[in-house]
Tab-separated table of C-alpha atoms and ligand atoms in Angstrom:
chain	number	residue	atom	x	y	z
T	1267	UNK	CA	83.524	88.386	112.173
T	1268	UNK	CA	85.297	85.004	112.530
T	1269	UNK	CA	89.305	85.963	112.746
T	1270	UNK	CA	91.020	86.004	109.331
T	1271	UNK	CA	94.709	83.802	109.035
T	1272	UNK	CA	96.299	86.834	109.140
T	1273	UNK	CA	94.832	87.767	112.779
T	1274	UNK	CA	95.003	84.060	113.538
T	1275	UNK	CA	98.808	84.194	113.298
T	1276	UNK	CA	99.347	86.774	116.006
T	1277	UNK	CA	97.398	84.980	118.168
T	1278	UNK	CA	98.635	82.812	121.134
T	1279	UNK	CA	97.525	79.335	121.528
T	1280	UNK	CA	94.543	78.379	123.043
T	1281	UNK	CA	92.642	75.820	124.853
T	1282	UNK	CA	89.001	75.997	122.844
T	1283	UNK	CA	88.836	73.988	119.470
T	1284	UNK	CA	88.012	76.669	116.754
T	1285	UNK	CA	86.912	76.803	113.303
T	1286	UNK	CA	89.160	78.179	110.449
T	1287	UNK	CA	88.914	77.991	106.624
T	1288	UNK	CA	90.597	79.036	103.373
T	1289	UNK	CA	92.492	77.100	100.497
T	1290	UNK	CA	94.883	74.589	100.726
T	1291	UNK	CA	98.379	75.904	98.928
T	1292	UNK	CA	101.358	73.181	99.928
T	1293	UNK	CA	100.729	69.563	101.645
T	1294	UNK	CA	103.696	67.289	103.211
T	1295	UNK	CA	102.728	63.830	104.352
T	1296	UNK	CA	104.217	61.580	106.083
T	1297	UNK	CA	103.263	58.322	107.861
T	1298	UNK	CA	102.664	59.574	111.204
T	1299	UNK	CA	101.447	62.985	110.374
T	1300	UNK	CA	100.409	64.714	107.526
T	1301	UNK	CA	101.249	68.975	107.325
T	1302	UNK	CA	99.283	71.394	104.956
T	1303	UNK	CA	99.317	74.856	104.345
T	1304	UNK	CA	96.670	76.601	104.157
T	1305	UNK	CA	95.655	80.347	102.710
T	1306	UNK	CA	92.717	82.337	103.143
T	1307	UNK	CA	94.654	86.255	101.016
T	1308	UNK	CA	94.348	87.948	104.418
T	1309	UNK	CA	98.069	87.809	104.470
T	1310	UNK	CA	101.117	86.156	102.604
T	1311	UNK	CA	102.001	83.560	105.215
T	1312	UNK	CA	100.427	80.696	105.321
T	1313	UNK	CA	98.734	78.652	108.540
T	1314	UNK	CA	100.408	75.238	109.070
T	1315	UNK	CA	97.925	72.909	109.745
T	1316	UNK	CA	98.507	69.397	111.685
T	1317	UNK	CA	97.125	66.420	111.695
T	1318	UNK	CA	97.912	63.575	113.699
T	1319	UNK	CA	97.029	60.656	111.612
T	1320	UNK	CA	97.360	58.623	114.703
T	1321	UNK	CA	94.491	60.657	116.027
T	1322	UNK	CA	92.514	61.364	113.595
T	1323	UNK	CA	92.628	60.193	110.134
T	1324	UNK	CA	90.381	60.120	107.343
T	1325	UNK	CA	92.607	58.464	104.442
T	1326	UNK	CA	89.348	59.450	101.765
T	1327	UNK	CA	90.151	63.317	102.648
T	1328	UNK	CA	93.355	63.717	103.071
T	1329	UNK	CA	93.641	62.825	99.621
T	1330	UNK	CA	91.697	65.496	98.503
T	1331	UNK	CA	93.745	68.068	100.566
T	1332	UNK	CA	95.154	69.051	97.418
T	1333	UNK	CA	96.646	72.546	96.086
T	1334	UNK	CA	93.513	75.019	95.597
T	1335	UNK	CA	91.214	72.858	97.840
T	1336	UNK	CA	88.657	75.398	99.747
T	1337	UNK	CA	88.640	73.351	103.221
T	1338	UNK	CA	87.156	74.096	106.914
T	1339	UNK	CA	89.356	72.867	109.501
T	1340	UNK	CA	88.218	72.625	113.370
T	1341	UNK	CA	90.988	72.240	115.716
T	1342	UNK	CA	93.410	73.880	117.992
T	1343	UNK	CA	95.893	76.689	118.004
T	1344	UNK	CA	99.002	75.072	119.557
T	1345	UNK	CA	102.571	76.655	119.680
T	1346	UNK	CA	104.628	75.755	116.638
T	1347	UNK	CA	107.541	74.487	116.909
T	1348	UNK	CA	108.918	75.668	113.468
T	1349	UNK	CA	110.761	78.799	113.016
T	1350	UNK	CA	108.343	80.385	110.328
T	1351	UNK	CA	105.465	80.669	112.618
T	1352	UNK	CA	104.371	80.528	116.228
T	1353	UNK	CA	101.178	79.237	116.461
T	1354	UNK	CA	99.764	76.281	114.217
T	1355	UNK	CA	96.610	74.317	113.946
T	1356	UNK	CA	96.492	71.199	115.395
T	1357	UNK	CA	93.313	69.382	113.374
T	1358	UNK	CA	90.883	67.744	114.880
T	1359	UNK	CA	88.556	66.760	112.310
T	1360	UNK	CA	88.610	68.277	108.328
T	1361	UNK	CA	85.458	68.974	106.084
T	1362	UNK	CA	86.430	69.630	101.521
T	1363	UNK	CA	84.172	72.379	101.085
T	1364	UNK	CA	85.366	72.307	97.329
T	1365	UNK	CA	88.061	70.128	95.663
T	1366	UNK	CA	90.227	71.272	92.840
T	1367	UNK	CA	91.713	67.846	91.564
T	1368	UNK	CA	95.478	68.226	90.994
T	1369	UNK	CA	95.457	66.516	86.989
T	1370	UNK	CA	93.553	69.844	85.963
T	1371	UNK	CA	93.495	72.572	88.318
T	1372	UNK	CA	96.103	75.351	86.738
T	1373	UNK	CA	98.109	76.444	89.816
T	1374	UNK	CA	100.333	73.856	91.097
T	1375	UNK	CA	103.138	74.480	93.204
T	1376	UNK	CA	106.134	75.236	90.543
T	1377	UNK	CA	106.330	79.498	90.146
T	1378	UNK	CA	104.653	79.836	87.296
T	1379	UNK	CA	105.393	82.835	84.447
T	1380	UNK	CA	103.490	86.259	84.529
T	1381	UNK	CA	102.664	85.617	81.325
T	1382	UNK	CA	101.213	82.018	81.874
T	1383	UNK	CA	99.166	83.749	84.916
T	1384	UNK	CA	97.475	86.702	82.758
T	1385	UNK	CA	95.441	83.763	80.458
T	1386	UNK	CA	94.044	82.484	83.948
T	1387	UNK	CA	93.512	85.890	85.488
T	1388	UNK	CA	90.430	84.407	87.470
T	1389	UNK	CA	93.064	82.201	89.395
T	1390	UNK	CA	96.175	84.147	89.611
T	1391	UNK	CA	94.891	86.365	92.591
T	1392	UNK	CA	95.616	82.703	94.366
T	1393	UNK	CA	99.270	83.407	93.522
T	1394	UNK	CA	101.674	85.023	96.573
T	1395	UNK	CA	103.269	88.113	93.775
T	1396	UNK	CA	99.542	88.549	92.367
T	1397	UNK	CA	98.038	88.041	96.126
T	1398	UNK	CA	100.684	90.036	97.170
T	1399	UNK	CA	100.081	92.531	94.705
T	1400	UNK	CA	96.191	92.681	95.396
T	1401	UNK	CA	97.027	93.893	98.807
T	1402	UNK	CA	99.706	96.068	98.428
T	1403	UNK	CA	96.981	97.604	95.327
T	1404	UNK	CA	93.999	98.032	98.329
T	1405	UNK	CA	96.187	99.780	100.682
T	1406	UNK	CA	97.517	101.961	98.782
T	1407	UNK	CA	94.243	103.390	97.464
T	1408	UNK	CA	93.348	103.675	100.945
T	1409	UNK	CA	96.737	105.694	101.705
T	1410	UNK	CA	95.139	107.839	98.694
T	1411	UNK	CA	92.310	108.644	100.336
T	1412	UNK	CA	93.471	109.487	103.628
T	1413	UNK	CA	96.048	111.594	102.371
T	1414	UNK	CA	93.690	113.616	100.335
T	1415	UNK	CA	91.400	113.553	103.113
T	1416	UNK	CA	93.147	114.539	106.029
T	1417	UNK	CA	94.357	117.482	104.030
T	1418	UNK	CA	91.101	119.194	104.024
T	1419	UNK	CA	90.105	117.973	99.941
T	1420	UNK	CA	86.933	116.343	99.081
T	1421	UNK	CA	86.354	113.904	96.651
T	1422	UNK	CA	84.460	114.368	93.469
T	1423	UNK	CA	82.764	111.763	91.364
T	1424	UNK	CA	84.022	112.877	87.628
T	1425	UNK	CA	81.433	111.621	85.177
T	1426	UNK	CA	82.915	108.255	83.024
T	1427	UNK	CA	80.514	108.739	80.174
T	1428	UNK	CA	81.891	112.585	78.542
T	1429	UNK	CA	81.625	114.686	75.715
T	1430	UNK	CA	84.705	116.399	76.073
T	1431	UNK	CA	87.493	115.181	75.061
T	1432	UNK	CA	90.223	116.684	77.776
T	1433	UNK	CA	93.617	115.829	76.612
T	1434	UNK	CA	92.526	116.345	73.158
T	1435	UNK	CA	94.169	113.905	71.821
T	1436	UNK	CA	91.754	111.810	70.266
T	1437	UNK	CA	92.391	108.876	71.759
T	1438	UNK	CA	88.412	108.215	72.610
T	1439	UNK	CA	86.563	105.171	73.174
T	1440	UNK	CA	82.923	105.898	71.940
T	1441	UNK	CA	79.526	105.595	73.564
T	1442	UNK	CA	76.585	104.851	71.237
T	1443	UNK	CA	73.397	103.093	71.360
T	1444	UNK	CA	73.496	103.422	67.639
T	1445	UNK	CA	72.985	100.164	65.428
T	1446	UNK	CA	76.181	99.641	64.266
T	1447	UNK	CA	74.874	98.335	61.012
T	1448	UNK	CA	72.492	101.187	60.435
T	1449	UNK	CA	73.997	104.438	61.442
T	1450	UNK	CA	71.586	107.236	60.695
T	1451	UNK	CA	73.741	109.938	58.702
T	1452	UNK	CA	73.014	113.679	57.480
T	1453	UNK	CA	75.146	114.858	54.523
T	1454	UNK	CA	77.295	111.857	54.227
T	1455	UNK	CA	78.236	112.008	57.986
T	1456	UNK	CA	76.892	110.399	61.069
T	1457	UNK	CA	73.944	112.241	62.722
T	1458	UNK	CA	74.477	112.267	66.642
T	1459	UNK	CA	70.397	113.598	67.169
T	1460	UNK	CA	69.601	110.282	67.033
T	1461	UNK	CA	71.963	108.744	69.639
T	1462	UNK	CA	71.512	107.932	73.838
T	1463	UNK	CA	72.985	111.564	74.366
T	1464	UNK	CA	71.895	113.397	71.253
T	1465	UNK	CA	75.535	114.151	71.086
T	1466	UNK	CA	78.853	112.176	70.535
T	1467	UNK	CA	80.453	110.856	73.750
T	1468	UNK	CA	82.755	108.636	75.044
T	1469	UNK	CA	84.544	107.249	78.134
T	1470	UNK	CA	86.206	110.055	79.617
T	1471	UNK	CA	90.512	110.076	79.174
T	1472	UNK	CA	90.505	112.188	82.220
T	1473	UNK	CA	88.109	114.081	85.232
T	1474	UNK	CA	90.270	117.434	85.436
T	1475	UNK	CA	88.377	119.289	83.655
T	1476	UNK	CA	84.898	118.530	85.470
T	1477	UNK	CA	87.935	118.529	88.690
T	1478	UNK	CA	88.453	122.553	87.606
T	1479	UNK	CA	84.718	122.872	87.996
T	1480	UNK	CA	84.648	121.688	92.075
T	1481	UNK	CA	88.072	123.332	92.559
T	1482	UNK	CA	86.682	127.048	91.703
T	1483	UNK	CA	84.124	126.127	94.042
T	1484	UNK	CA	85.788	124.265	96.823
T	1485	UNK	CA	89.223	125.051	96.240
T	1486	UNK	CA	90.681	121.900	97.034
T	1487	UNK	CA	89.489	118.866	95.535
T	1488	UNK	CA	90.515	114.955	93.814
T	1489	UNK	CA	89.338	112.633	92.061
T	1490	UNK	CA	90.182	108.589	91.923
T	1491	UNK	CA	88.577	106.926	89.115
T	1492	UNK	CA	88.694	104.875	85.864
T	1493	UNK	CA	89.978	106.289	82.916
T	1494	UNK	CA	89.775	105.418	79.372
T	1495	UNK	CA	92.237	105.658	76.047
T	1496	UNK	CA	92.170	104.149	72.991
T	1497	UNK	CA	95.697	104.423	72.547
T	1498	UNK	CA	97.016	101.697	70.271
T	1499	UNK	CA	100.785	100.896	72.500
T	1500	UNK	CA	100.991	98.036	73.277
T	1501	UNK	CA	104.146	98.508	76.698
T	1502	UNK	CA	104.613	97.057	80.081
T	1503	UNK	CA	103.040	100.567	81.411
T	1504	UNK	CA	100.289	101.213	78.999
T	1505	UNK	CA	96.592	100.197	80.019
T	1506	UNK	CA	92.983	100.995	78.006
T	1507	UNK	CA	91.850	101.021	81.114
T	1508	UNK	CA	93.414	102.507	84.290
T	1509	UNK	CA	93.245	104.371	87.320
T	1510	UNK	CA	94.095	107.873	87.613
T	1511	UNK	CA	94.221	110.053	90.954
T	1512	UNK	CA	93.393	113.592	90.049
T	1513	UNK	CA	93.845	116.246	92.176
T	1514	UNK	CA	92.755	119.885	91.301
T	1515	UNK	CA	93.757	123.829	93.442
T	1516	UNK	CA	92.721	126.747	93.372
T	1517	UNK	CA	95.135	129.450	94.770
T	1518	UNK	CA	98.064	127.111	93.854
T	1519	UNK	CA	100.743	127.752	91.492
T	1520	UNK	CA	103.088	125.118	89.387
T	1521	UNK	CA	105.433	125.493	92.561
T	1522	UNK	CA	102.781	124.219	95.192
T	1523	UNK	CA	101.551	121.891	92.997
T	1524	UNK	CA	105.389	120.143	92.423
T	1525	UNK	CA	105.191	120.293	96.596
T	1526	UNK	CA	101.597	118.187	96.348
T	1527	UNK	CA	102.473	115.777	94.067
T	1528	UNK	CA	105.936	114.571	95.614
T	1529	UNK	CA	104.396	114.426	99.183
T	1530	UNK	CA	101.422	112.374	97.850
T	1531	UNK	CA	103.855	109.911	96.296
T	1532	UNK	CA	106.009	110.252	99.103
T	1533	UNK	CA	103.472	109.441	101.519
T	1534	UNK	CA	101.649	107.151	99.387
T	1535	UNK	CA	105.135	104.566	99.340
T	1536	UNK	CA	105.624	105.367	103.209
T	1537	UNK	CA	102.568	103.950	103.786
T	1538	UNK	CA	102.917	100.716	102.050
T	1539	UNK	CA	106.654	100.099	103.520
T	1540	UNK	CA	104.865	100.601	106.597
T	1541	UNK	CA	101.453	98.619	106.335
T	1542	UNK	CA	102.685	95.680	103.827
T	1543	UNK	CA	106.065	95.224	105.262
T	1544	UNK	CA	105.462	91.347	104.729
T	1545	UNK	CA	104.214	91.588	101.210
T	1546	UNK	CA	107.532	94.052	100.298
T	1547	UNK	CA	109.805	91.442	101.189
T	1548	UNK	CA	108.327	89.626	98.522
T	1549	UNK	CA	109.111	91.549	95.625
T	1550	UNK	CA	112.509	93.018	97.606
T	1551	UNK	CA	113.200	89.159	96.964
T	1552	UNK	CA	112.033	88.225	93.994
T	1553	UNK	CA	111.346	91.007	91.916
T	1554	UNK	CA	112.818	94.021	92.642
T	1555	UNK	CA	116.530	93.203	94.771
T	1556	UNK	CA	116.838	95.818	96.961
T	1557	UNK	CA	113.585	97.646	96.267
T	1558	UNK	CA	112.590	98.259	99.987
T	1559	UNK	CA	116.104	100.293	100.362
T	1560	UNK	CA	115.269	102.423	97.350
T	1561	UNK	CA	111.815	103.383	98.284
T	1562	UNK	CA	112.379	104.319	101.550
T	1563	UNK	CA	115.636	106.480	100.364
T	1564	UNK	CA	113.131	108.003	98.169
T	1565	UNK	CA	110.891	108.921	101.272
T	1566	UNK	CA	113.742	110.609	102.370
T	1567	UNK	CA	115.347	112.967	99.933
T	1568	UNK	CA	113.815	115.664	97.605
T	1569	UNK	CA	113.128	115.501	94.415
T	1570	UNK	CA	115.175	117.174	91.489
T	1571	UNK	CA	113.904	119.328	89.599
T	1572	UNK	CA	114.726	120.980	86.314
T	1573	UNK	CA	113.495	122.591	83.168
T	1574	UNK	CA	112.206	120.195	80.399
T	1575	UNK	CA	114.873	123.375	78.085
T	1576	UNK	CA	118.016	122.173	80.735
T	1577	UNK	CA	116.960	117.991	80.913
T	1578	UNK	CA	116.713	118.264	76.926
T	1579	UNK	CA	120.537	120.353	77.179
T	1580	UNK	CA	121.785	117.105	79.494
T	1581	UNK	CA	120.330	114.477	76.612
T	1582	UNK	CA	121.993	116.080	73.583
T	1583	UNK	CA	125.243	115.934	75.318
T	1584	UNK	CA	124.949	112.266	75.160
T	1585	UNK	CA	122.980	112.406	71.910
T	1586	UNK	CA	124.968	108.986	70.419
T	1587	UNK	CA	123.135	106.534	73.183
T	1588	UNK	CA	119.813	107.351	71.499
T	1589	UNK	CA	117.262	105.370	68.943
T	1590	UNK	CA	115.551	109.167	69.011
T	1591	UNK	CA	117.179	112.209	68.438
T	1592	UNK	CA	116.453	114.248	71.528
T	1593	UNK	CA	115.842	118.145	70.419
T	1594	UNK	CA	114.382	121.140	71.884
T	1595	UNK	CA	110.890	120.630	71.282
T	1596	UNK	CA	110.356	116.912	70.804
T	1597	UNK	CA	108.823	114.801	73.234
T	1598	UNK	CA	110.743	113.116	75.598
T	1599	UNK	CA	110.719	109.445	75.018
T	1600	UNK	CA	110.924	106.225	77.389
T	1601	UNK	CA	114.981	105.650	76.763
T	1602	UNK	CA	115.285	109.765	77.880
T	1603	UNK	CA	113.284	109.520	80.355
T	1604	UNK	CA	115.041	106.833	81.724
T	1605	UNK	CA	118.389	108.090	81.203
T	1606	UNK	CA	117.662	111.266	82.831
T	1607	UNK	CA	116.135	109.525	86.522
T	1608	UNK	CA	118.754	106.653	85.976
T	1609	UNK	CA	121.444	108.138	84.595
T	1610	UNK	CA	121.542	111.599	85.724
T	1611	UNK	CA	119.599	112.484	88.914
T	1612	UNK	CA	119.304	109.023	90.267
T	1613	UNK	CA	115.954	109.375	91.567
T	1614	UNK	CA	112.635	110.541	90.591
T	1615	UNK	CA	112.299	113.874	88.878
T	1616	UNK	CA	110.153	116.562	88.008
T	1617	UNK	CA	110.564	117.859	84.624
T	1618	UNK	CA	108.502	121.315	84.243
T	1619	UNK	CA	107.884	123.990	81.604
T	1620	UNK	CA	107.631	121.809	78.495
T	1621	UNK	CA	107.043	123.581	74.669
T	1622	UNK	CA	103.234	124.312	74.327
T	1623	UNK	CA	103.197	122.313	71.301
T	1624	UNK	CA	103.309	118.577	72.693
T	1625	UNK	CA	101.157	119.772	75.756
T	1626	UNK	CA	97.321	120.276	75.805
T	1627	UNK	CA	95.505	123.331	75.132
T	1628	UNK	CA	94.750	123.491	78.878
T	1629	UNK	CA	98.219	124.510	80.238
T	1630	UNK	CA	99.379	128.419	81.375
T	1631	UNK	CA	101.278	129.728	79.393
T	1632	UNK	CA	104.912	131.127	80.169
T	1633	UNK	CA	105.753	134.802	79.631
T	1634	UNK	CA	108.530	133.637	76.528
T	1635	UNK	CA	105.547	132.513	74.178
T	1636	UNK	CA	107.073	129.188	73.919
T	1637	UNK	CA	106.694	126.814	77.139
T	1638	UNK	CA	104.171	125.831	79.159
T	1639	UNK	CA	103.896	125.317	83.092
T	1640	UNK	CA	103.603	121.830	83.012
T	1641	UNK	CA	105.634	119.790	85.297
T	1642	UNK	CA	106.061	116.211	84.764
T	1643	UNK	CA	107.033	113.685	87.864
T	1644	UNK	CA	109.784	111.203	85.984
T	1645	UNK	CA	110.744	107.686	88.273
T	1646	UNK	CA	113.300	104.922	87.615
T	1647	UNK	CA	112.141	101.549	85.747
T	1648	UNK	CA	109.167	103.112	84.608
T	1649	UNK	CA	109.480	107.378	83.339
T	1650	UNK	CA	106.372	109.098	83.239
T	1651	UNK	CA	104.405	108.285	86.075
T	1652	UNK	CA	102.538	111.975	86.967
T	1653	UNK	CA	101.639	114.779	84.930
T	1654	UNK	CA	100.551	117.925	85.656
T	1655	UNK	CA	100.373	121.719	84.804
T	1656	UNK	CA	99.324	125.032	86.408
T	1657	UNK	CA	96.174	125.915	83.821
T	1658	UNK	CA	95.470	128.590	81.647
T	1659	UNK	CA	93.553	131.409	84.040
T	1660	UNK	CA	92.893	134.218	81.239
T	1661	UNK	CA	89.970	134.242	78.954
T	1662	UNK	CA	91.874	135.748	76.250
T	1663	UNK	CA	94.755	133.487	76.070
T	1664	UNK	CA	92.410	130.597	76.964
T	1665	UNK	CA	90.071	130.925	73.588
T	1666	UNK	CA	93.084	131.350	71.710
T	1667	UNK	CA	94.951	128.848	72.580
T	1668	UNK	CA	91.741	126.511	71.338
T	1669	UNK	CA	91.448	127.967	68.324
T	1670	UNK	CA	95.391	127.625	67.524
T	1671	UNK	CA	94.682	124.343	68.067
T	1672	UNK	CA	92.032	123.372	65.702
T	1673	UNK	CA	89.552	122.459	68.601
T	1674	UNK	CA	85.745	123.982	68.453
T	1675	UNK	CA	85.336	126.786	71.237
T	1676	UNK	CA	81.596	125.997	71.352
T	1677	UNK	CA	82.688	122.185	72.698
T	1678	UNK	CA	84.529	124.156	75.561
T	1679	UNK	CA	81.456	126.739	76.287
T	1680	UNK	CA	81.489	125.849	80.109
T	1681	UNK	CA	85.124	125.385	80.482
T	1682	UNK	CA	85.600	129.215	79.471
T	1683	UNK	CA	83.371	130.313	81.852
T	1684	UNK	CA	84.940	129.195	84.344
T	1685	UNK	CA	87.226	132.199	82.981
T	1686	UNK	CA	84.673	134.565	82.793
T	1687	UNK	CA	83.561	134.321	86.228
T	1688	UNK	CA	86.025	134.035	89.661
T	1689	UNK	CA	88.885	133.016	87.401
T	1690	UNK	CA	91.616	132.152	90.115
T	1691	UNK	CA	95.250	130.752	89.945
T	1692	UNK	CA	94.887	126.940	89.967
T	1693	UNK	CA	96.595	124.204	89.179
T	1694	UNK	CA	96.822	119.768	89.551
T	1695	UNK	CA	98.334	116.750	88.196
T	1696	UNK	CA	97.165	113.040	87.165
T	1697	UNK	CA	99.030	110.449	88.878
T	1698	UNK	CA	98.422	106.777	87.119
T	1699	UNK	CA	97.558	104.208	90.084
T	1700	UNK	CA	99.218	101.585	88.112
T	1701	UNK	CA	102.393	102.672	87.475
T	1702	UNK	CA	102.665	103.776	91.298
T	1703	UNK	CA	101.956	100.567	92.081
T	1704	UNK	CA	104.246	98.856	89.738
T	1705	UNK	CA	107.234	102.010	90.959
T	1706	UNK	CA	106.316	100.116	94.592
T	1707	UNK	CA	106.654	96.741	93.687
T	1708	UNK	CA	108.919	96.649	91.188
T	1709	UNK	CA	106.313	94.684	88.884
T	1710	UNK	CA	107.404	94.942	85.013
T	1711	UNK	CA	104.287	94.794	83.126
T	1712	UNK	CA	101.457	97.166	84.281
T	1713	UNK	CA	98.894	93.894	83.655
T	1714	UNK	CA	100.199	92.371	86.839
T	1715	UNK	CA	99.143	94.992	88.951
T	1716	UNK	CA	95.536	95.557	88.201
T	1717	UNK	CA	93.327	92.570	88.471
T	1718	UNK	CA	91.617	92.675	84.998
T	1719	UNK	CA	94.012	94.799	82.386
T	1720	UNK	CA	92.346	95.918	78.772
T	1721	UNK	CA	94.704	96.138	76.267
T	1722	UNK	CA	94.548	96.013	72.926
T	1723	UNK	CA	92.244	92.970	71.818
T	1724	UNK	CA	92.477	91.661	75.113
T	1725	UNK	CA	89.181	91.889	77.363
T	1726	UNK	CA	88.418	88.513	78.585
T	1727	UNK	CA	87.520	88.616	81.858
Z	531	4AD	O1	99.518	112.580	81.326
Z	531	4AD	P1	98.205	112.575	81.519
Z	531	4AD	O2	97.511	112.477	79.994
Z	531	4AD	O3	97.816	114.113	81.835
Z	531	4AD	C1	96.066	114.050	82.335
Z	531	4AD	O4	95.801	113.191	81.576
Z	531	4AD	C2	95.555	115.060	82.610
Z	531	4AD	N1	94.727	116.085	82.669
Z	531	4AD	C3	96.279	115.364	84.350
Z	531	4AD	C4	96.046	116.102	85.386
Z	531	4AD	O5	96.551	117.157	84.920
Z	531	4AD	N2	94.622	116.489	86.020
Z	531	4AD	O6	98.234	111.396	82.213
Z	531	4AD	C5	98.770	111.500	83.634
Z	531	4AD	C6	99.090	109.786	84.060
Z	531	4AD	C7	100.541	109.559	83.616
Z	531	4AD	O7	101.766	110.501	83.805
Z	531	4AD	C8	100.597	108.253	83.446
Z	531	4AD	O8	100.724	107.549	84.833
Z	531	4AD	C9	98.909	107.698	83.171
Z	531	4AD	O9	98.470	109.162	83.969
Z	531	4AD	N3	98.848	107.200	82.582
Z	531	4AD	C10	98.518	106.247	81.665
Z	531	4AD	N4	98.420	105.304	82.861
Z	531	4AD	C11	98.083	103.852	82.538
Z	531	4AD	N5	97.992	103.289	80.804
Z	531	4AD	C12	97.387	104.627	80.387
Z	531	4AD	N6	98.038	104.492	78.868
Z	531	4AD	C13	98.081	105.922	80.422
Z	531	4AD	N7	98.042	107.062	80.040
Z	531	4AD	C14	98.244	108.000	81.236
Z	532	MG	MG1	101.413	113.150	80.042
């Protein structure tokens, strides 16, 4: 394979003419020389190309070297006198592969707002910031697999179309082949026996229930896939389609679960700091000042751990500060999460043992009968990035819980079977991948850390 610009920038000057490919980022022209910068997306840095107009001066081609144009350049890699790079390309011939007329190309040199770029999601990966996000996201995906594979976890492909609502929150997108203008009904309600699957089906909100099946055969497993939630929340941290990583571990209690979550987050951050240093420097300078040092200190310190009840006491002491009044039994609002992580603990914190009424049916009940073995990992700037728990492993208690919550026992027959046959303590969690990318890059809006964000009224690209 031909070397990328990232590789070329690390090479020594050579004596043979080579051909380089990329898109023009900027151009400076003077009487005798023309400089332009080429990018091929392989790294943040561009390759500088110099055209000595006394030796080579095709006016028509130089005029077409506008920002965004795709080109092929023959030239010699020479030592660069400039301070920014050690090598540059002395062009001997340039071929324009695809023009990008300056009058109409939307990405000109100046910095564009992220809002503006969202409307041109087909061009925004060509910008420095979105280009860096793209590389960090890819590298982080690899780190996720690496973390679990190195520790003997098996990667399970859980289904995207599912008939069970894992979180019981009713925020599912239905999947149907029925004609919406002519829906078959019996006795006033939809008759799903005529639908593709013969029953109501939806896009998954979580692969957890299916991951539990495999944890109870392979001990340590994980999923990493797209997840869908029809939440009508227009915030900077919610998507209708996001990627979630969900490990599930047999013979594991809530403490083991917290340890894995903490090690996992630190590992991915450490991996990015090491392997994406150049891109991280961009975020450090332009997006979130000081983020590199602050992430490095996260890797080197322990996460705080606090029960929901104690966290609530801390919040109640400062009631006046909040729009939503904190009180035992209500869910933590994002202002509460922010306060805990930024003011009280000044770093990531794991909150455990939430009231049962604000958590899903599958969490293990504590002896107090009021709280469950839940854990949420909260981080500064964002709030919750992980939600997890030890799972209820008693058939009796789980059945009671399903009934209490008004769910249908028959919909969960196979999930209950796991408690009937060889049930063992097990735990797991879900990490929102986009929230982790936001945390690591400092990008404020979740729509800017996924290539094609799906949100309310938005699925153009
Ligand atoms: O807390 P949640 O809902 O937990 C679960 O789905 C469990 N089944 C996970 C498990 O135990 N296996 O979601 C987990 C994480 C959240 O902490 C958040 O980071 C992310 O998924 N998340 C979202 N990210 C972007 N947009 C949304 N609408 C999200 N909803 C949840
Ligand atoms: Mg949650």
